[in-house]
Amino acid sequence: MVNYISTRNTNIKVSSSKAILDGQAPDGGLYIPDDLNSIKLDYHDVIKYDFNGMAKVIWNIFFPDYGEDLINDLVERSYKNKFSNEQTTPLEKVGKDYVLELYYGPTAAFKDVALSALPNLLTTAKDLNSFQDEILILTATSGDTGSAALYGFSDVPGTSIIVFFPEGGISETQRLQMVTASGANTYACAIKGNFDDAQSGVKEIFNNIPKPVSGVSLSSANSINIGRLVPQIVYYFSAYRQLLEGGYISDGSKVNFIVPTGNFGDMMAGYFALQMGLPINKLICASNNNDVLTEFFETGHYNRKRPFHKTTSPSMDILVSSNLERLLYYICGPENTANYMKLLAETGEYQINTDELTQLKKIFVGISASDKEGSECIGNIYKNENYLMDTHTAIAWSCLEQFKDKAWAYSNNNEETEYANVVLSTASPYKFCHEVLTAIGAELKFSDESNMQKCQEITGVPIPSGLADVFSKEIRHSKVISTEDMQQYVIDCAKTIGE
Ligand SMILES: *Cc1c(COP(=O)(O)O)cnc(C)c1O
């Protein structure tokens, strides 16, 4: 039965519900399953079910202390009437490759898959641990987590949520999704800084004031919470099921997944899918110009001391990719992981050793693409395949093209095998309409709202219902603060909640 240990200290060991309740381990590490052997299975026993059925099998393995009846009920509650596609995460053939569309949830980004689940997992974890405090969720967002988390936690009893987002670092539509968020228990606040500033601010607050006022405890909806990561494993299996159903692959053949990456949560979910036994060849980590992970997978050198680029794929504008720590644990062990994380905090860089790098390269490939390359992909694929993709998906697509150009360089034993390539599509093109219209050579309108209309007219792809109404909703959250004031802001909110 799976328990959770800290990436930095295996003596810290808790149940799955406690790990979800805590968010982060008390020593600053991240919670991970203590034994990868206990998550192994025959993937046929997963892919014989529909999306919810697959979720039930997978959640039951990772969250054993909830018990099967409770898990089955939580899965149903999490996904009922939330996704506008009957496959939940449909797979499309585009040219010779495949796109796994993860954006049919309420806020039109893939984070809905996990953030539909986390509030249910968390409130149940509270009951299972007889935890009385109100839970205050703190979240730093590069754009999409914020709206998905605000939506997921809106008016969930026993919880409140604060989302910090970088002022000017996200699209107008993303901003409106957050500042118009409903729910008496929701707070969205802009900070003067970038995503990394927001994220390190939040991490510090967790360390300094885990209980800001009596009766209120902090938790996290970022992908450092294992309750956010596990629901994402499901769609890797869903992709495989749909490849088989479509007759695109034969049973047992391996697949490459290309993942638009920021905080490495999605990649980590893919790693767990692989460890469970899903036939995966390579996990390709696609980055934009913030290519810290590309260098890492190439050389084993993680170096955050580089310029921060604001790109047209803002949800990937990250230099400190938190979930990589989980992978480090499995490759390097707890002592080295703790050491590397210490070096990262103190010097801004670390270098893993040669053996560790060799292990990594067996599975992972890091590739990056520029805004321009991404934009060209959007234009070309639209023109040639009549398929419209968003800026994040386009970065991954461009990385796939680079990968194919030099696939020989990454093959383990020079075999000439052709693998099916699945690009994860993490957001609806309508979340980044301005850039998407530019890429397909259309004339721009004056506002995001009219750009969406125009995009619909040109392409015939319908505007997701959750995005159509953000322009007419009341603005409820308008605070902008400096990063130094984040802690005080949290305390003030906690006081209101605790009353
Ligand atoms: C969050 C996000 C990503 C990055 O996902 P990680 O799990 O943080 O690596 C990529 N694309 C979009 C659209 C996102 O919202």
Coordinates of C-alpha atoms and ligand atoms in Angstrom, one line a residue:
M1 CA 0.0 0.0 0.0
V2 CA 1.4 3.4 -1.1
N3 CA 2.5 5.8 1.6
Y4 CA 4.1 9.2 0.9
I5 CA 7.6 10.2 1.9
S6 CA 9.5 13.5 1.5
T7 CA 11.9 13.8 -1.4
R8 CA 14.5 15.0 1.0
N9 CA 14.0 12.6 3.9
T10 CA 12.5 9.1 3.7
N11 CA 11.8 9.1 7.5
I12 CA 9.0 11.6 6.9
K13 CA 6.2 9.2 6.0
V14 CA 2.5 9.9 5.8
S15 CA -0.7 8.5 4.3
S16 CA -2.0 9.7 1.0
S17 CA -4.8 11.8 2.6
K18 CA -2.3 13.5 4.9
A19 CA 0.0 14.2 2.0
I20 CA -2.8 15.9 0.2
L21 CA -3.8 17.8 3.3
D22 CA -0.3 19.1 3.9
G23 CA 0.5 20.0 0.3
Q24 CA 4.2 20.1 1.0
A25 CA 6.3 18.0 3.3
P26 CA 7.4 19.7 6.6
D27 CA 11.1 19.7 5.6
G28 CA 10.4 21.6 2.4
G29 CA 10.5 18.5 0.2
L30 CA 7.7 17.2 -1.9
Y31 CA 5.6 14.1 -1.1
I32 CA 6.1 11.1 -3.4
P33 CA 5.0 7.5 -3.3
D34 CA 7.5 5.5 -1.2
D35 CA 7.7 2.5 -3.4
L36 CA 7.3 2.5 -7.2
N37 CA 6.8 -1.3 -7.2
S38 CA 3.5 -0.9 -5.4
I39 CA 2.1 1.2 -8.3
K40 CA 3.0 -1.3 -11.0
L41 CA 0.1 -3.0 -12.8
D42 CA -1.0 -4.4 -16.2
Y43 CA -2.1 -1.4 -18.2
H44 CA -4.8 -3.5 -19.8
D45 CA -6.6 -3.4 -16.5
V46 CA -6.7 0.3 -16.7
I47 CA -7.5 1.0 -20.4
K48 CA -10.4 -1.3 -20.5
Y49 CA -12.4 1.4 -18.8
D50 CA -13.7 4.8 -19.8
F51 CA -12.1 8.0 -18.4
N52 CA -13.8 7.9 -15.1
G53 CA -13.2 4.1 -14.8
M54 CA -9.5 4.7 -15.4
A55 CA -9.4 7.5 -12.9
K56 CA -11.0 5.1 -10.3
V57 CA -8.3 2.4 -10.8
I58 CA -5.5 5.0 -10.7
W59 CA -6.7 7.0 -7.7
N60 CA -7.3 3.8 -5.8
I61 CA -3.7 2.8 -6.2
F62 CA -2.3 6.2 -5.2
F63 CA -4.8 7.1 -2.5
P64 CA -5.4 3.8 -0.7
D65 CA -6.4 5.2 2.6
Y66 CA -9.5 6.8 1.2
G67 CA -11.0 3.4 0.5
E68 CA -12.5 2.2 -2.8
D69 CA -16.1 3.3 -2.2
L70 CA -15.1 6.8 -1.3
I71 CA -12.7 7.1 -4.3
N72 CA -15.3 5.9 -6.7
D73 CA -17.7 8.5 -5.4
L74 CA -15.1 11.3 -5.5
V75 CA -14.2 10.5 -9.2
E76 CA -17.9 10.7 -10.2
R77 CA -18.4 14.0 -8.3
S78 CA -15.2 15.5 -9.7
Y79 CA -16.0 14.9 -13.4
K80 CA -19.8 14.9 -13.6
N81 CA -20.9 17.5 -16.1
K82 CA -17.6 19.3 -16.0
F83 CA -16.1 18.5 -19.3
S84 CA -17.8 19.3 -22.6
N85 CA -16.3 16.3 -24.5
E86 CA -17.6 12.8 -23.8
Q87 CA -14.0 11.4 -23.9
T88 CA -13.1 14.1 -21.3
T89 CA -9.6 14.2 -22.9
P90 CA -10.1 13.4 -26.6
L91 CA -7.3 12.4 -29.0
E92 CA -7.1 13.9 -32.5
K93 CA -5.0 12.7 -35.4
V94 CA -3.2 15.6 -36.9
G95 CA -1.1 14.8 -40.0
K96 CA 1.0 11.8 -39.0
D97 CA 0.9 12.6 -35.3
Y98 CA -1.6 12.9 -32.5
V99 CA -2.9 15.7 -30.2
L100 CA -4.4 14.9 -26.8
E101 CA -6.8 17.8 -26.1
L102 CA -6.9 18.4 -22.4
Y103 CA -8.9 21.7 -22.4
Y104 CA -12.6 20.8 -22.4
G105 CA -13.0 21.7 -18.7
P106 CA -14.6 24.8 -17.2
T107 CA -11.7 27.2 -17.7
A108 CA -10.4 25.8 -21.0
A109 CA -6.9 24.6 -19.8
F110 CA -5.6 21.2 -18.8
K111 CA -5.4 22.2 -15.2
D112 CA -9.1 21.6 -14.9
V113 CA -8.5 17.9 -15.0
A114 CA -6.7 18.0 -11.7
L115 CA -8.4 21.0 -10.2
S116 CA -11.8 19.5 -10.6
A117 CA -10.5 16.7 -8.4
L118 CA -8.4 18.4 -5.8
P119 CA -11.1 20.2 -3.8
N120 CA -13.0 16.9 -3.4
L121 CA -9.8 15.0 -2.4
L122 CA -8.8 17.7 0.0
T123 CA -12.1 18.2 1.9
T124 CA -12.3 14.4 2.2
A125 CA -8.7 14.3 3.5
K126 CA -9.8 16.8 6.2
D127 CA -12.5 14.4 7.4
L128 CA -10.2 11.4 7.2
N129 CA -7.7 13.1 9.4
S130 CA -10.2 14.7 11.7
F131 CA -8.8 18.0 10.8
Q132 CA -10.9 20.9 12.1
D133 CA -9.2 24.0 10.7
E134 CA -10.5 26.0 7.8
I135 CA -8.2 25.3 4.9
L136 CA -6.8 28.3 3.1
I137 CA -5.4 27.4 -0.3
L138 CA -2.4 29.5 -1.5
T139 CA -1.6 29.3 -5.1
A140 CA 0.9 31.0 -7.3
T141 CA -0.1 31.0 -11.0
S142 CA 1.5 31.5 -14.3
G143 CA -2.0 32.0 -15.7
D144 CA -4.0 28.9 -15.9
T145 CA -3.8 27.3 -12.5
G146 CA -5.3 30.4 -11.0
S147 CA -8.6 30.3 -12.8
A148 CA -8.9 26.6 -12.6
A149 CA -8.2 26.6 -8.9
L150 CA -10.6 29.5 -8.2
Y151 CA -13.3 27.7 -10.2
G152 CA -12.6 24.4 -8.4
F153 CA -12.7 25.8 -4.9
S154 CA -15.4 28.4 -5.3
D155 CA -17.8 28.0 -2.4
V156 CA -16.4 24.6 -1.4
P157 CA -17.3 24.4 2.4
G158 CA -14.4 24.5 4.8
T159 CA -12.0 26.0 2.2
S160 CA -10.9 29.4 1.0
I161 CA -8.5 30.2 -1.8
I162 CA -6.0 33.0 -2.5
V163 CA -4.4 33.1 -6.0
F164 CA -1.3 35.3 -6.7
F165 CA -0.7 36.1 -10.3
P166 CA 2.1 38.2 -12.0
E167 CA 0.8 41.6 -13.0
G168 CA 1.1 41.9 -16.7
G169 CA 2.6 38.4 -17.1
I170 CA -0.6 36.7 -18.3
S171 CA -3.1 37.2 -21.1
E172 CA -6.1 39.6 -20.8
T173 CA -8.5 36.7 -21.0
Q174 CA -6.6 34.8 -18.2
R175 CA -6.6 37.9 -16.1
L176 CA -10.4 38.4 -16.5
Q177 CA -11.0 34.8 -15.7
M178 CA -9.4 35.4 -12.3
V179 CA -10.5 38.8 -11.4
T180 CA -14.2 37.9 -12.1
A181 CA -14.0 34.7 -10.1
S182 CA -17.2 34.0 -8.2
G183 CA -17.5 32.5 -4.7
A184 CA -17.5 34.1 -1.3
N185 CA -14.3 32.2 -0.4
T186 CA -12.1 33.3 -3.3
Y187 CA -9.4 35.9 -3.5
A188 CA -7.3 36.8 -6.6
C189 CA -4.4 39.2 -6.2
A190 CA -1.9 40.6 -8.7
I191 CA 1.7 40.9 -7.6
K192 CA 4.5 43.1 -8.9
G193 CA 6.8 40.5 -10.1
N194 CA 7.0 37.4 -12.3
F195 CA 5.7 33.8 -11.7
D196 CA 8.9 32.7 -10.0
D197 CA 8.5 35.7 -7.6
A198 CA 5.0 34.6 -6.9
Q199 CA 6.0 31.0 -6.4
S200 CA 8.9 31.7 -4.1
G201 CA 6.7 34.2 -2.1
V202 CA 4.2 31.4 -1.6
K203 CA 6.8 28.9 -0.6
E204 CA 8.2 31.3 2.0
I205 CA 4.7 31.9 3.5
F206 CA 4.2 28.2 3.8
N207 CA 7.5 27.9 5.7
N208 CA 6.9 31.0 7.9
I209 CA 3.2 30.9 8.8
P210 CA 1.7 27.5 8.1
K211 CA -1.1 28.5 10.4
P212 CA -1.5 32.3 9.9
V213 CA -4.2 32.6 12.5
S214 CA -5.7 30.1 14.9
G215 CA -8.3 27.9 13.2
V216 CA -6.9 28.5 9.7
S217 CA -4.2 26.3 8.1
L218 CA -2.6 26.7 4.7
S219 CA -2.5 24.2 1.9
S220 CA -1.5 24.3 -1.8
A221 CA -3.3 23.8 -5.1
N222 CA -0.1 24.0 -7.0
S223 CA 1.3 20.9 -8.6
I224 CA 3.5 20.4 -5.5
N225 CA 0.4 18.8 -4.1
I226 CA 0.3 15.1 -5.0
G227 CA -3.5 15.4 -5.1
R228 CA -3.1 17.5 -8.2
L229 CA -0.6 15.4 -9.9
V230 CA -2.2 11.9 -9.7
P231 CA -5.4 12.9 -11.6
Q232 CA -3.2 13.9 -14.5
I233 CA -1.8 10.4 -14.9
V234 CA -5.2 9.3 -16.1
Y235 CA -5.0 11.0 -19.5
Y236 CA -1.8 9.3 -20.5
F237 CA -3.7 6.0 -20.2
S238 CA -6.6 7.6 -22.0
A239 CA -4.4 8.6 -24.9
Y240 CA -3.1 5.0 -25.2
R241 CA -6.7 3.6 -25.1
Q242 CA -7.7 6.0 -27.9
L243 CA -4.7 5.2 -30.0
L244 CA -5.6 1.5 -29.8
E245 CA -9.3 2.2 -30.4
G246 CA -8.4 4.2 -33.5
G247 CA -6.3 1.4 -34.8
Y248 CA -3.3 3.7 -34.9
I249 CA -1.0 1.4 -32.9
S250 CA -0.8 -2.2 -32.0
D251 CA -1.2 -3.3 -28.4
G252 CA 2.0 -3.1 -26.5
S253 CA 3.8 -0.7 -28.9
K254 CA 5.5 2.2 -27.2
V255 CA 4.5 5.9 -27.6
N256 CA 6.3 9.2 -27.3
F257 CA 4.6 12.0 -25.4
I258 CA 5.6 15.6 -26.0
V259 CA 4.7 17.8 -23.1
P260 CA 4.6 21.6 -23.0
T261 CA 6.3 22.1 -19.7
G262 CA 6.5 24.7 -16.9
N263 CA 6.5 23.4 -13.4
F264 CA 7.1 19.8 -14.6
G265 CA 3.8 18.5 -13.1
D266 CA 2.5 17.1 -16.3
M267 CA 5.8 15.5 -17.1
M268 CA 5.9 13.9 -13.7
A269 CA 2.4 12.5 -14.2
G270 CA 3.8 10.9 -17.4
Y271 CA 6.7 9.5 -15.5
F272 CA 4.3 7.8 -13.0
A273 CA 2.3 6.5 -16.0
L274 CA 5.5 4.9 -17.3
Q275 CA 6.4 3.5 -13.9
M276 CA 2.9 2.0 -13.6
G277 CA 3.6 0.1 -16.8
L278 CA 2.2 2.1 -19.7
P279 CA 4.3 1.5 -22.8
I280 CA 6.1 4.8 -23.2
N281 CA 9.3 5.3 -25.2
K282 CA 10.3 8.9 -24.5
L283 CA 8.9 11.7 -22.5
I284 CA 9.8 14.8 -24.4
C285 CA 10.0 18.0 -22.2
A286 CA 9.1 20.9 -24.4
S287 CA 10.2 24.4 -23.2
N288 CA 9.9 27.9 -24.7
N289 CA 12.8 30.4 -24.5
N290 CA 12.9 29.8 -20.8
D291 CA 14.9 26.7 -21.6
V292 CA 16.4 25.8 -18.2
L293 CA 15.1 22.2 -18.5
T294 CA 16.4 21.8 -22.0
E295 CA 19.9 22.5 -20.7
F296 CA 19.3 20.2 -17.8
F297 CA 18.3 17.2 -19.8
E298 CA 21.1 17.9 -22.2
T299 CA 23.9 18.4 -19.6
G300 CA 22.6 17.6 -16.1
H301 CA 23.3 21.3 -15.2
Y302 CA 20.3 23.1 -13.7
N303 CA 21.0 26.8 -13.8
R304 CA 18.3 29.3 -12.9
K305 CA 20.7 32.2 -13.3
R306 CA 19.6 33.3 -16.7
P307 CA 17.3 36.0 -18.0
F308 CA 13.6 35.5 -17.5
H309 CA 11.8 35.7 -20.9
K310 CA 8.2 36.8 -21.2
T311 CA 6.9 34.6 -24.0
T312 CA 3.6 34.0 -25.9
S313 CA 3.3 30.7 -23.9
P314 CA 3.2 32.4 -20.5
S315 CA 2.2 29.3 -18.6
M316 CA 5.6 27.9 -19.3
D317 CA 7.5 31.0 -18.3
I318 CA 9.2 29.3 -15.3
L319 CA 12.9 29.1 -14.2
V320 CA 12.4 27.1 -11.0
S321 CA 10.5 24.0 -12.1
S322 CA 9.3 22.6 -8.8
N323 CA 8.2 19.1 -9.7
L324 CA 11.6 18.2 -11.1
E325 CA 12.5 17.6 -7.4
R326 CA 10.2 14.5 -7.5
L327 CA 12.1 13.1 -10.5
L328 CA 15.4 13.8 -8.9
Y329 CA 14.4 11.7 -5.9
Y330 CA 13.8 8.6 -8.1
I331 CA 17.0 9.2 -10.1
C332 CA 19.4 10.5 -7.4
G333 CA 18.0 9.4 -4.1
P334 CA 17.1 11.6 -1.0
E335 CA 20.6 12.7 0.0
N336 CA 21.6 14.0 -3.3
T337 CA 18.2 15.5 -3.9
A338 CA 18.3 17.4 -0.6
N339 CA 21.8 18.6 -1.5
Y340 CA 20.9 19.7 -5.0
M341 CA 17.9 21.6 -3.7
K342 CA 20.1 23.3 -1.1
L343 CA 22.6 24.3 -3.8
L344 CA 19.7 25.6 -6.0
A345 CA 18.4 27.8 -3.2
E346 CA 21.9 29.0 -2.2
T347 CA 23.7 29.4 -5.5
G348 CA 21.0 29.2 -8.1
E349 CA 22.4 26.1 -9.8
Y350 CA 23.5 22.4 -9.4
Q351 CA 25.0 19.7 -11.5
I352 CA 23.9 16.1 -11.2
N353 CA 26.5 13.4 -11.7
T354 CA 27.2 11.4 -14.9
D355 CA 25.5 8.2 -13.8
E356 CA 22.4 10.2 -12.9
L357 CA 22.4 12.0 -16.3
T358 CA 22.7 8.7 -18.1
Q359 CA 19.7 7.3 -16.3
L360 CA 17.7 10.4 -17.1
K361 CA 18.5 10.3 -20.8
K362 CA 17.1 6.8 -21.2
I363 CA 13.6 8.3 -20.8
F364 CA 13.8 12.1 -21.1
V365 CA 14.6 14.5 -23.9
G366 CA 14.6 18.2 -23.4
I367 CA 13.9 20.4 -26.5
S368 CA 13.0 24.1 -26.7
A369 CA 11.3 26.3 -29.3
S370 CA 11.0 30.1 -29.7
D371 CA 7.9 32.1 -29.9
K372 CA 8.5 32.5 -33.6
E373 CA 8.9 28.8 -34.2
G374 CA 5.7 28.2 -32.2
S375 CA 3.9 30.8 -34.2
E376 CA 5.0 29.2 -37.5
C377 CA 3.7 25.9 -36.3
I378 CA 0.3 27.3 -35.6
G379 CA 0.2 28.9 -39.0
N380 CA 1.5 25.8 -40.9
I381 CA -0.7 23.3 -39.1
Y382 CA -3.8 25.4 -39.6
K383 CA -3.0 25.8 -43.3
N384 CA -2.0 22.3 -44.0
E385 CA -4.1 20.2 -41.6
N386 CA -7.0 22.7 -40.8
Y387 CA -6.2 22.2 -37.1
L388 CA -6.0 25.1 -34.7
M389 CA -3.7 24.9 -31.7
D390 CA -2.8 27.3 -28.9
T391 CA 0.7 28.8 -28.2
H392 CA 1.7 26.2 -25.6
T393 CA 0.7 23.3 -27.8
A394 CA 2.6 24.9 -30.6
I395 CA 5.8 25.0 -28.6
A396 CA 5.4 21.2 -28.1
W397 CA 4.6 20.7 -31.7
S398 CA 7.7 22.6 -32.8
C399 CA 9.8 20.5 -30.4
L400 CA 8.3 17.4 -31.9
E401 CA 9.4 18.5 -35.3
Q402 CA 12.9 19.1 -34.0
F403 CA 12.8 15.7 -32.3
K404 CA 11.8 14.0 -35.5
D405 CA 14.6 15.7 -37.4
K406 CA 17.2 14.2 -35.1
A407 CA 15.3 11.2 -33.7
W408 CA 18.3 9.0 -34.4
A409 CA 20.2 11.0 -31.8
Y410 CA 17.9 9.9 -29.1
S411 CA 17.3 6.3 -29.9
N412 CA 18.7 3.9 -27.3
N413 CA 20.0 1.2 -29.6
N414 CA 19.9 2.6 -33.2
E415 CA 16.7 0.7 -33.9
E416 CA 14.7 2.3 -36.7
T417 CA 11.4 2.1 -34.8
E418 CA 8.6 4.5 -35.6
Y419 CA 6.7 5.5 -32.5
A420 CA 3.4 7.2 -32.4
N421 CA 3.9 10.8 -31.2
V422 CA 1.3 12.3 -28.9
V423 CA 1.5 16.1 -28.3
L424 CA -0.3 17.2 -25.1
S425 CA -2.5 20.2 -25.9
T426 CA -2.8 22.1 -22.7
A427 CA -5.0 25.0 -23.5
S428 CA -7.8 26.1 -25.9
P429 CA -6.6 28.4 -28.7
Y430 CA -9.2 30.8 -27.4
K431 CA -7.2 31.5 -24.3
F432 CA -4.5 33.1 -26.5
C433 CA -6.5 34.4 -29.3
H434 CA -4.4 37.4 -30.1
E435 CA -1.3 35.3 -30.8
V436 CA -3.2 32.6 -32.5
L437 CA -4.9 35.0 -34.9
T438 CA -1.5 36.6 -35.7
A439 CA -0.1 33.2 -36.4
I440 CA -2.7 32.3 -38.9
G441 CA -2.3 35.6 -40.6
A442 CA -5.6 37.1 -39.6
E443 CA -6.1 40.8 -38.9
L444 CA -6.4 41.7 -35.2
K445 CA -9.3 43.4 -33.6
F446 CA -9.1 45.8 -30.7
S447 CA -10.0 43.5 -27.8
D448 CA -9.7 39.9 -26.7
E449 CA -13.5 39.7 -26.9
S450 CA -13.7 40.7 -30.6
N451 CA -10.6 38.6 -31.4
M452 CA -12.4 35.5 -30.0
Q453 CA -15.5 36.3 -32.2
K454 CA -13.3 36.8 -35.2
C455 CA -11.4 33.6 -34.6
Q456 CA -14.7 31.7 -34.4
E457 CA -15.9 33.2 -37.6
I458 CA -12.7 32.3 -39.5
T459 CA -12.0 28.9 -38.1
G460 CA -15.4 27.6 -37.2
V461 CA -14.0 26.2 -33.9
P462 CA -16.6 27.1 -31.3
I463 CA -15.6 29.5 -28.4
P464 CA -15.5 27.4 -25.1
S465 CA -18.6 28.4 -23.0
G466 CA -16.4 29.2 -20.0
L467 CA -14.5 31.8 -21.9
A468 CA -17.4 33.4 -23.7
D469 CA -18.8 35.1 -20.7
V470 CA -15.7 36.5 -18.9
F471 CA -16.0 39.9 -20.6
S472 CA -19.4 40.7 -19.2
K473 CA -18.8 39.5 -15.6
E474 CA -18.3 41.8 -12.7
I475 CA -14.7 42.4 -11.6
R476 CA -14.5 41.3 -8.0
H477 CA -10.8 41.2 -7.3
S478 CA -8.6 44.3 -8.1
K479 CA -5.7 44.3 -5.6
V480 CA -2.1 44.7 -6.8
I481 CA 0.6 44.3 -4.2
S482 CA 4.4 44.0 -4.0
T483 CA 5.9 40.6 -3.2
E484 CA 7.0 41.8 0.3
D485 CA 3.4 42.4 1.1
M486 CA 2.2 38.9 0.2
Q487 CA 2.6 37.5 3.8
Q488 CA 0.6 40.3 5.3
Y489 CA -2.1 39.9 2.7
V490 CA -2.4 36.2 3.6
I491 CA -2.7 37.1 7.3
D492 CA -5.4 39.6 6.6
C493 CA -7.4 37.2 4.5
A494 CA -6.9 34.5 7.2
K495 CA -8.3 36.8 9.9
T496 CA -11.4 37.4 7.8
I497 CA -11.9 33.7 7.3
G498 CA -11.1 32.8 10.9
E499 CA -13.8 35.2 12.2
Ligands
LIG1 C1 0.5 25.0 -16.5 C2 0.6 24.9 -18.0 C3 1.6 24.2 -18.6 C4 2.8 23.7 -17.8 O1 2.4 22.5 -17.1 P1 3.4 22.0 -15.9 O2 2.6 20.8 -15.3 O3 3.5 23.1 -14.9 O4 4.7 21.7 -16.5 C5 1.6 24.2 -20.0 N1 0.6 24.7 -20.7 C6 -0.4 25.3 -20.1 C7 -1.5 25.9 -21.0 C8 -0.5 25.4 -18.8 O5 -1.5 26.0 -18.2

